[in-house]
XYZ file of C-alpha atoms in Angstrom:
654
model
C 29.422 124.236 10.946
C 28.425 127.644 10.418
C 25.014 128.943 9.860
C 23.900 128.601 6.335
C 21.408 130.812 4.530
C 19.476 130.251 1.082
C 18.243 132.768 -0.652
C 15.516 132.828 -3.481
C 14.758 135.530 -4.748
C 11.613 135.616 -7.545
C 9.565 138.034 -9.187
C 7.122 138.166 -6.571
C 8.599 136.377 -3.529
C 12.311 136.491 -2.010
C 12.385 132.919 0.292
C 14.431 132.427 2.869
C 15.624 129.165 4.615
C 18.198 129.177 7.497
C 19.781 126.277 8.264
C 20.655 125.946 11.924
C 21.595 123.670 14.077
C 20.208 120.758 12.401
C 17.297 122.167 11.658
C 15.680 124.953 9.503
C 13.606 128.161 10.225
C 12.058 129.868 6.601
C 11.072 133.109 6.085
C 9.126 134.774 3.133
C 9.062 138.349 1.781
C 7.465 139.784 -0.901
C 10.941 140.964 -3.781
C 11.657 144.639 -4.679
C 12.732 144.068 -7.821
C 14.012 147.508 -8.815
C 16.497 146.732 -5.450
C 16.500 143.080 -5.438
C 19.116 143.466 -1.791
C 16.923 145.771 -0.427
C 14.421 142.644 0.221
C 17.042 140.254 0.759
C 18.817 142.377 3.600
C 15.146 143.080 5.038
C 15.096 139.061 5.385
C 18.057 138.935 6.864
C 17.102 141.557 9.383
C 14.274 139.279 10.562
C 16.261 136.286 10.917
C 18.833 137.899 12.711
C 21.363 136.347 10.945
C 24.983 137.768 11.737
C 26.110 138.801 8.550
C 30.172 138.497 8.961
C 29.834 134.982 10.118
C 27.035 133.257 8.115
C 27.496 131.572 3.993
C 25.379 132.337 1.809
C 23.605 130.603 -1.056
C 21.588 133.278 -3.436
C 19.529 131.996 -6.223
C 19.259 135.293 -8.328
C 16.948 136.493 -10.995
C 19.060 139.462 -11.998
C 20.229 138.739 -15.160
C 16.954 137.016 -16.594
C 15.583 140.317 -15.644
C 18.413 142.443 -17.382
C 17.544 139.929 -20.567
C 13.717 140.637 -20.555
C 13.626 143.938 -20.102
C 16.298 144.698 -22.313
C 18.220 146.797 -19.975
C 22.314 145.310 -20.625
C 25.636 146.658 -20.877
C 26.921 149.072 -24.596
C 28.138 145.993 -25.522
C 30.152 145.443 -28.394
C 31.257 142.180 -30.791
C 34.288 141.667 -32.265
C 34.862 138.678 -35.032
C 36.898 138.141 -37.840
C 36.405 139.854 -41.500
C 33.149 139.336 -43.106
C 31.385 137.920 -39.915
C 30.408 141.122 -38.659
C 26.619 139.880 -38.948
C 26.342 136.760 -37.701
C 24.491 137.147 -34.709
C 21.741 139.114 -37.023
C 22.045 136.516 -39.801
C 21.663 132.994 -36.447
C 19.994 129.963 -38.399
C 17.615 131.560 -40.296
C 15.411 130.257 -38.486
C 11.565 132.070 -38.504
C 10.086 131.824 -35.178
C 6.368 132.523 -36.807
C 7.152 130.828 -39.631
C 3.304 130.867 -41.472
C 1.910 134.181 -39.480
C 0.668 136.885 -42.810
C 1.953 139.644 -40.060
C 5.037 138.552 -37.953
C 6.292 140.504 -35.228
C 9.718 141.888 -35.627
C 11.525 140.204 -33.199
C 13.588 142.576 -30.230
C 17.239 143.749 -32.100
C 18.851 144.606 -28.638
C 22.591 144.083 -30.665
C 23.418 147.356 -32.321
C 24.389 146.907 -35.968
C 27.380 150.026 -35.115
C 29.127 147.350 -32.484
C 29.785 144.699 -34.460
C 33.057 144.999 -35.661
C 35.246 142.965 -37.682
C 39.441 142.333 -37.301
C 41.796 140.361 -40.052
C 43.300 137.365 -38.260
C 41.701 134.194 -39.028
C 42.830 130.555 -37.697
C 41.784 127.271 -40.129
C 39.817 124.597 -39.137
C 42.633 122.714 -37.863
C 43.403 125.077 -35.892
C 46.384 126.705 -37.188
C 46.990 129.840 -37.545
C 46.122 131.807 -41.811
C 46.646 135.329 -41.777
C 47.902 136.883 -38.139
C 45.674 140.084 -35.866
C 48.199 143.246 -37.151
C 50.144 144.794 -33.575
C 48.209 148.073 -34.933
C 44.914 146.452 -35.560
C 43.923 146.479 -31.805
C 45.333 149.905 -30.498
C 42.586 151.560 -33.133
C 39.755 149.282 -31.722
C 40.265 150.079 -28.507
C 40.291 153.376 -29.615
C 36.733 152.822 -31.122
C 35.095 151.061 -28.055
C 36.218 154.340 -26.682
C 34.446 156.294 -28.519
C 31.214 154.293 -28.485
C 31.045 154.530 -25.048
C 31.649 151.100 -25.001
C 30.686 149.516 -22.005
C 31.136 145.184 -22.174
C 32.421 143.042 -25.255
C 32.107 139.910 -26.532
C 34.759 138.140 -28.685
C 34.257 135.496 -31.507
C 36.430 134.319 -33.783
C 36.409 131.327 -36.074
C 37.974 128.168 -34.818
C 38.943 129.657 -31.675
C 38.194 126.647 -29.038
C 40.730 124.610 -31.159
C 43.157 127.684 -30.879
C 42.476 130.906 -28.924
C 45.587 132.962 -29.380
C 43.968 135.786 -30.926
C 41.288 135.904 -28.467
C 43.329 136.310 -25.969
C 45.661 138.829 -27.564
C 42.481 141.261 -27.926
C 41.294 140.414 -24.633
C 44.450 141.488 -23.378
C 43.929 144.613 -25.467
C 40.631 145.634 -24.197
C 39.391 143.712 -20.595
C 41.673 146.773 -18.585
C 38.684 149.354 -18.964
C 35.887 147.227 -19.630
C 33.908 143.731 -19.289
C 35.003 141.092 -21.585
C 33.674 137.934 -22.883
C 36.236 135.736 -25.262
C 34.370 132.991 -26.232
C 36.873 130.217 -25.813
C 36.258 130.548 -22.207
C 32.252 131.035 -22.265
C 31.591 127.990 -24.906
C 34.866 126.407 -26.263
C 32.213 124.166 -28.652
C 31.535 124.328 -32.405
C 29.225 125.814 -33.926
C 30.186 129.359 -34.524
C 26.150 131.100 -34.064
C 25.474 129.002 -31.208
C 28.478 130.021 -29.613
C 29.297 133.879 -30.861
C 25.410 134.312 -29.007
C 26.560 132.743 -25.380
C 28.622 134.993 -25.293
C 27.840 138.071 -26.643
C 24.563 137.646 -23.845
C 27.180 137.287 -21.455
C 28.792 140.308 -21.925
C 25.545 142.310 -22.194
C 24.547 140.907 -18.708
C 27.746 140.822 -17.001
C 28.541 144.684 -16.084
C 25.000 145.092 -15.238
C 24.953 141.150 -12.876
C 28.658 141.786 -11.539
C 28.058 145.402 -9.966
C 24.544 143.548 -8.123
C 26.560 140.481 -6.573
C 29.149 142.692 -5.841
C 27.509 145.710 -3.845
C 25.379 142.739 -2.647
C 28.300 141.064 -1.667
C 29.747 143.715 -0.004
C 26.918 144.083 2.554
C 26.662 140.563 3.345
C 30.512 140.934 4.748
C 30.645 137.112 4.991
C 31.075 134.042 2.307
C 27.934 134.410 -1.152
C 28.283 131.488 -3.412
C 25.527 131.752 -6.260
C 23.007 129.352 -7.559
C 23.614 128.006 -11.844
C 22.071 126.691 -14.441
C 23.487 123.509 -14.271
C 22.930 122.906 -10.754
C 25.998 123.733 -9.324
C 27.316 127.400 -6.962
C 30.174 129.503 -7.393
C 31.764 131.831 -5.264
C 29.999 135.546 -6.208
C 33.340 137.173 -7.610
C 33.708 133.862 -10.461
C 29.784 133.349 -10.929
C 29.794 137.700 -11.820
C 31.979 136.743 -15.248
C 29.988 133.906 -16.112
C 26.701 135.703 -16.299
C 25.125 133.723 -19.029
C 25.443 130.428 -16.391
C 22.941 132.276 -13.653
C 20.050 132.660 -16.250
C 18.101 129.882 -13.997
C 20.089 130.495 -11.106
C 16.401 129.986 -9.018
C 14.249 127.105 -10.630
C 17.831 125.277 -11.044
C 17.245 124.598 -6.722
C 14.231 123.417 -6.732
C 15.290 120.808 -8.549
C 18.225 119.832 -6.694
C 16.617 119.240 -3.781
C 13.579 117.341 -5.271
C 16.616 115.189 -6.353
C 17.209 114.919 -3.012
C 14.167 114.155 -1.751
C 13.252 111.696 -4.347
C 16.384 109.388 -3.155
C 15.157 109.932 -0.229
C 11.611 109.706 -0.092
C 11.920 105.936 -2.231
C 10.949 107.830 -5.880
C 13.161 107.213 -8.459
C 11.172 109.414 -10.962
C 9.026 112.521 -10.270
C 7.770 115.322 -12.267
C 8.285 118.915 -10.701
C 6.209 121.384 -10.548
C 7.438 124.993 -9.050
C 4.049 127.196 -9.636
C 5.785 131.062 -7.782
C 4.162 134.012 -8.223
C 5.565 135.129 -11.475
C 6.287 131.735 -13.433
C 6.255 128.096 -13.528
C 9.036 125.739 -14.264
C 8.868 122.042 -14.912
C 11.348 119.242 -14.944
C 11.724 115.423 -15.066
C 14.178 113.356 -13.014
C 14.488 110.119 -13.967
C 17.052 108.534 -11.824
C 18.229 111.806 -11.710
C 17.753 115.660 -13.382
C 17.862 115.639 -16.937
C 20.132 118.331 -18.974
C 20.274 120.048 -22.735
C 22.469 122.272 -23.985
C 19.742 122.937 -26.975
C 18.074 125.386 -23.433
C 16.273 129.138 -25.307
C 15.517 132.318 -22.960
C 13.484 134.638 -24.260
C 14.113 134.653 -28.836
C 18.120 133.302 -27.616
C 19.645 130.551 -27.811
C 22.078 129.347 -25.199
C 23.960 125.790 -26.013
C 25.379 126.007 -23.007
C 24.555 123.272 -20.172
C 22.321 123.105 -17.956
C 19.033 121.951 -16.121
C 16.627 120.941 -18.925
C 13.826 123.151 -16.760
C 10.696 124.459 -19.031
C 8.816 127.938 -17.269
C 6.089 129.317 -18.485
C 4.409 132.315 -17.435
C 1.723 131.229 -14.673
C 2.712 132.114 -11.316
C -0.064 133.295 -8.699
C 0.283 136.581 -9.944
C -0.296 135.727 -13.467
C -2.537 138.222 -15.161
C -5.792 136.738 -16.455
C -8.064 139.118 -19.171
C -10.970 139.074 -21.819
C -9.105 139.784 -25.612
C -11.185 141.791 -28.110
C -13.540 138.683 -29.632
C -13.867 137.665 -25.742
C -11.135 134.943 -25.002
C -9.836 134.466 -21.826
C -6.617 134.429 -21.529
C -4.111 133.944 -17.971
C -0.920 134.901 -18.528
C 2.236 135.704 -19.680
C 2.077 139.473 -17.815
C 2.338 139.270 -13.728
C 1.132 141.709 -10.756
C 4.852 141.108 -9.835
C 5.375 142.035 -5.957
C 3.687 145.516 -6.261
C 1.245 146.519 -6.846
C 0.306 142.143 -6.212
C -2.528 140.328 -6.626
C -5.549 142.151 -5.671
C -6.189 140.062 -2.513
C -2.626 141.100 -1.701
C -4.533 145.049 -0.799
C -1.246 146.378 -1.848
C -3.383 148.166 -4.705
C -3.448 145.613 -7.615
C -7.148 145.792 -9.022
C -6.627 143.041 -12.179
C -7.336 139.143 -11.680
C -5.007 136.832 -11.119
C -4.044 133.180 -10.279
C -4.662 134.168 -6.455
C -7.251 135.881 -6.456
C -9.428 133.325 -8.102
C -8.600 130.969 -5.426
C -9.629 132.892 -3.086
C -12.561 133.320 -4.503
C -13.199 129.242 -4.895
C -12.382 129.259 -0.745
C -9.649 127.050 -1.724
C -7.215 129.598 -0.263
C -8.416 130.893 2.980
C -8.064 133.985 3.913
C -8.442 133.697 7.640
C -4.485 133.306 8.833
C -1.888 135.981 7.891
C 1.054 134.339 6.240
C 4.243 134.750 7.703
C 5.616 138.123 6.059
C 2.626 140.224 7.513
C 0.727 139.593 4.574
C -3.144 138.720 5.164
C -5.512 138.121 2.279
C -8.256 140.514 1.273
C -11.634 138.212 0.148
C -13.450 141.374 -0.657
C -10.927 143.191 -3.199
C -10.269 139.107 -5.016
C -13.995 138.982 -5.397
C -14.089 143.411 -7.115
C -11.157 142.543 -9.445
C -12.728 138.728 -10.245
C -16.382 140.680 -10.800
C -15.091 143.071 -13.794
C -14.177 139.227 -15.428
C -17.566 138.111 -14.747
C -19.841 140.741 -15.462
C -17.615 141.128 -19.372
C -18.569 136.426 -19.660
C -21.722 136.754 -18.410
C -21.294 135.006 -15.620
C -20.631 134.993 -11.590
C -17.393 135.614 -9.936
C -17.076 131.390 -8.901
C -17.614 130.690 -12.524
C -15.238 132.936 -14.099
C -12.370 132.027 -11.266
C -12.888 128.573 -12.441
C -12.269 129.532 -15.877
C -9.201 130.968 -15.532
C -7.729 128.106 -12.391
C -8.767 125.611 -15.586
C -7.476 127.397 -17.759
C -3.817 128.039 -16.011
C -3.547 124.281 -15.150
C -4.278 123.403 -19.156
C -0.860 125.437 -19.383
C 0.711 123.724 -16.454
C -0.030 120.503 -18.474
C 1.061 121.558 -21.532
C 4.342 122.328 -20.148
C 4.912 119.039 -18.301
C 4.596 117.521 -21.172
C 6.418 119.226 -22.706
C 9.729 117.203 -20.590
C 7.915 114.043 -20.157
C 6.143 113.198 -23.628
C 8.200 115.352 -26.185
C 10.539 113.802 -24.857
C 9.530 110.208 -25.005
C 8.191 109.821 -21.759
C 5.124 108.920 -19.840
C 3.958 111.478 -17.248
C 1.613 108.192 -15.387
C 5.047 106.434 -14.569
C 5.850 109.276 -12.822
C 4.577 111.225 -9.324
C 3.859 114.397 -9.486
C 6.568 117.277 -6.942
C 4.829 119.702 -6.647
C 6.418 122.736 -4.709
C 6.297 127.276 -4.557
C 4.162 128.783 -2.825
C 1.453 127.715 -5.675
C 2.374 124.239 -6.629
C -0.012 122.874 -3.931
C -3.731 124.115 -4.778
C -3.346 122.921 -8.897
C -1.287 119.405 -7.522
C -4.100 117.109 -7.894
C -5.441 118.363 -10.861
C -2.562 118.177 -13.167
C -2.165 115.044 -11.785
C -5.191 113.506 -12.640
C -4.767 115.230 -16.676
C -1.655 114.068 -17.012
C -2.627 110.406 -15.330
C -0.186 109.898 -12.355
C -1.641 108.581 -9.238
C 0.822 109.902 -6.881
C 2.054 112.973 -5.620
C 4.721 114.057 -3.270
C 4.582 118.186 -1.758
C 8.518 117.576 0.361
C 9.077 119.856 3.614
C 9.430 123.673 2.961
C 7.102 123.207 -0.605
C 6.615 127.009 -0.658
C 10.555 127.601 -0.304
C 12.645 124.775 -1.706
C 14.323 126.042 -4.333
C 16.330 128.552 -1.969
C 16.764 124.703 0.442
C 18.147 123.274 -2.488
C 20.700 125.966 -2.787
C 22.319 124.932 -0.067
C 22.678 121.016 -0.998
C 24.090 122.158 -3.983
C 27.534 121.502 -4.956
C 30.835 123.902 -5.617
C 31.458 122.940 -9.019
C 33.119 123.805 -12.285
C 32.387 123.106 -15.829
C 35.132 121.784 -18.907
C 34.209 120.996 -21.928
C 35.785 120.236 -25.401
C 34.434 119.708 -28.967
C 35.079 116.403 -30.593
C 33.773 115.631 -34.033
C 34.720 112.354 -34.357
C 33.347 108.561 -35.345
C 32.863 106.788 -31.926
C 34.236 104.110 -33.842
C 37.481 105.807 -34.364
C 38.807 106.676 -31.509
C 41.953 104.779 -30.042
C 41.838 103.063 -26.216
C 43.276 105.975 -25.106
C 41.740 109.207 -26.342
C 38.496 109.822 -24.161
C 40.823 109.032 -20.946
C 43.155 111.554 -22.216
C 40.327 114.242 -22.906
C 39.318 113.628 -19.611
C 42.186 114.064 -17.640
C 43.266 116.924 -19.396
C 39.160 118.883 -18.290
C 39.800 117.337 -14.835
C 43.142 119.249 -14.484
C 41.612 122.306 -16.443
C 38.254 122.710 -14.094
C 40.147 122.261 -10.708
C 41.664 124.296 -11.639
C 39.310 127.114 -12.083
C 37.962 125.835 -8.735
C 41.706 125.893 -7.231
C 41.890 129.249 -8.342
C 39.011 130.459 -6.061
C 40.159 128.721 -2.969
C 38.492 125.834 -3.654
C 39.524 121.317 -3.532
C 37.567 119.389 -5.525
C 37.061 116.213 -4.604
C 34.478 114.442 -7.050
C 33.762 114.923 -11.212
C 31.636 113.584 -13.879
C 32.074 113.231 -16.890
C 29.741 112.904 -20.008
C 29.759 113.237 -23.727
C 27.527 114.864 -26.189
C 26.331 112.159 -28.819
C 24.192 111.881 -31.551
C 23.979 109.679 -35.764
C 26.574 111.651 -38.533
C 24.455 114.618 -40.180
C 22.931 115.155 -37.202
C 22.698 119.217 -35.446
C 21.048 117.354 -32.503
C 22.952 115.451 -29.814
C 22.025 113.147 -26.924
C 24.050 113.705 -23.527
C 25.107 110.085 -21.635
C 26.778 110.330 -18.747
C 29.857 108.130 -18.471
C 30.497 104.447 -17.517
C 32.533 101.892 -18.637
C 28.849 100.810 -19.773
C 28.589 99.837 -23.706
C 28.292 102.920 -24.964
C 26.953 103.133 -28.391
C 23.974 101.064 -27.186
C 23.232 103.238 -23.932
C 23.365 105.220 -27.076
C 20.426 103.651 -29.108
C 18.480 102.834 -26.596
C 18.148 106.748 -25.528
C 17.396 107.836 -29.232
C 15.063 105.353 -30.025
C 13.479 106.014 -26.740
C 13.591 110.631 -27.612
C 12.455 110.006 -31.324
C 11.365 106.990 -31.642
C 13.851 105.570 -34.280
C 17.768 103.871 -34.265
C 20.565 103.819 -37.083
C 23.454 101.432 -37.276
C 26.663 102.370 -34.154
C 28.775 102.753 -37.317
C 27.363 106.382 -37.788
C 27.399 107.835 -33.565
C 29.107 110.251 -33.361
C 31.248 112.376 -30.513
C 30.814 115.303 -30.047
C 31.268 117.148 -27.106
C 32.621 116.151 -23.335
C 31.770 117.492 -20.592
C 33.638 117.076 -17.386
C 32.259 118.464 -14.538
C 35.005 119.511 -10.467
C 32.838 119.298 -7.424
C 33.100 119.859 -4.108
C 30.709 118.223 -2.027
C 28.803 120.295 0.791
C 28.257 118.365 4.123
C 25.336 116.431 3.963
C 21.920 118.285 5.671
C 19.615 116.274 8.245
C 16.246 117.726 8.706
C 14.203 117.366 12.078
C 11.901 114.349 11.715
C 8.189 114.680 11.682
C 6.185 114.722 14.455
C 4.617 112.609 16.059
C 1.959 112.048 18.609
C -1.437 112.556 18.142
C -3.323 113.329 14.706
C -3.541 117.264 14.992
C -6.893 118.255 14.456
C -8.802 121.057 11.846
C -8.064 124.616 13.018
C -10.143 125.288 10.851
C -13.821 124.524 8.074
C -14.042 126.572 4.982
C -16.390 126.722 2.464
C -14.804 126.135 -0.760
C -17.162 126.484 -4.329
C -19.005 123.304 -5.655
C -18.141 121.791 -2.924
C -22.252 121.192 -0.340
C -20.177 120.665 3.612
C -17.588 122.850 4.577
C -14.507 121.987 4.578
C -11.590 120.440 6.852
C -8.532 122.921 6.692
C -5.572 121.970 9.242
C -1.987 123.424 10.477
C 1.100 121.225 8.033
C 3.337 121.986 11.522
C 0.992 120.472 12.822
C 0.057 117.226 11.232
C 2.362 114.108 12.804
C 3.846 111.390 11.072
C 1.320 108.595 9.311
C -1.308 110.993 9.524
C -3.989 110.371 7.361
C -5.832 112.898 5.068
C -8.626 112.411 2.949
C -9.865 114.946 0.134
C -11.373 117.251 0.372
C -8.923 119.378 2.810
C -7.031 122.078 3.015
C -3.132 122.535 4.818
C -1.401 125.968 5.591
C 2.499 126.086 5.769
C 3.451 129.639 6.059
C 5.109 129.044 2.583
C 1.974 127.951 0.766
C -1.116 126.138 0.773
C -1.955 122.723 0.088
C -5.300 121.639 -2.581
C -5.662 117.909 -1.427
C -9.290 117.370 -3.670
C -11.930 114.842 -3.905
C -10.796 111.249 -5.137
C -7.307 111.915 -3.062
C -5.650 110.598 0.161
C -2.616 111.723 1.933
C -0.382 109.950 4.074
C 2.295 111.821 6.468
C 5.831 110.272 6.091
C 8.087 110.165 8.502
C 10.748 113.064 6.930
C 7.007 115.214 7.325
C 6.835 115.405 3.379
C 3.210 114.630 2.402
C 2.294 111.751 0.111
C -0.264 111.429 -1.946
C -2.342 108.634 -3.595
C -5.056 109.083 -6.447
C -8.101 106.252 -4.652
C -10.390 107.030 -7.985
C -11.531 109.094 -10.801
C -9.834 106.340 -13.122
C -11.656 103.843 -15.145
């Protein structure tokens, strides 16, 4: 097996994990947001990786950042006559329904670049009006005059008949980046299909340039993590940039799913707290998917992992508003200048600074990147907040931590209670550089009594990228009552979609060896769907059970409607085996730290020195090169045979 490297570029840090000779080598370095490849190449140089002989899997924030910052390509939208305002009208929903002074939404879609063509496909897929030959040269000339870099094509009912979209694409694709809805999202609901296609074109040139430049620097094969927990070769991933918007967080969910199976934990709530944001998800035997996600103000009808993201990371900035109310995030200090305690010029108090002031993040040790924390700088930043609040620096720091925890608790409720699950039935699975500092307080607030902290928790998303299969998804809209489907109806659709997905992989020299089938179902008249993995079990009964859990009611079987069929084709990768935990005499504390609100000094352990079955009783601190664990009182931690740390609440609940 060649050497494998997983690379996760975050807003604050870039994480590396090298798999070599059956073991993992890790490294973390501050990101370089304006040129992400600089941090990547610097990290690979530190790891002494042969760029021409290593297989790379990359999770990137380039597409996400381009969307959030409004720095995508100049993009034209082409649709049917009478529909050029489709992207601006949307679904007529109001995000601030009761606000007397609503904030005006960003207008990334330019009205002047929304163009119409004659030609119409009917609802049964037949052609009503053809596209006139003279329209396409005139369209191309106009786009060139407007200096358009990318084009999004979305014609009515193209998911049934895409001949018009193909004709437009063939006329334009030589000169610009082109996305057509029949390729990006060949499903019903014209607005959702249109906005996803437009986003793909808006983000495509930026993402494609970045991946192409990085690939040329690495010279060997590079795959890119997608939002649906599969990877794609860099060349094809750049063409579907909209599928990379959760590129990094998806890797962590992949790793969590595998570790949960190996550790006997079938139900997990994941908490990925990095430097800029926190991502949460739910795993019940397997991760949950959604086709109703949203990034910024844009709906994303593509199928992706059900991950909820909030602006609460280690670098999230604390501030007081004009009324003197404390806020934490979503603004972040990022990699530059970073939290004040990094000593890189930051002066605003962040969550990391609060943990330093409280003593939960010891300043006595250097991290793997050579970073050494500055307690005096953290105190200076907290003093500004404390003076405004008329309290001590420790009290201000504790308020920041409690508020950040409240935000994360609410996010976990969104993906559990709001989905019909009781958080108390799950184990908390914290990772990311800062997840271990907040895990105990969050678990107790949710009624969770067990926590599982994985090996390499601070770089788990990068590790998960090495565990993800190469994959391709194909879908088909159906919209028929389940009771009306013929005996061979589904098998025929599965066969066609499997063929198409395998062919897509074959086009990039990948052979599929596994597939899975999913169904989107709803009651007739509903707009939301529930996704179920296909099996020979009674589908209507499974749907009724899932609907009851999600919404609290169920209806008659004869109005269940099959909306969409999805098929994934995969090429599995070899399973990665890791070294078992060390054995021998239990590790001793390397120092004792003073922690606010705790009278006696708290023991500090190095995670690399812990041995299998070693028991740690809170309060204590466990240091790792990529993160820190703060084990509160009333919790007991045990090191598993695989090196993970299992925490059990020993008291604290009635």
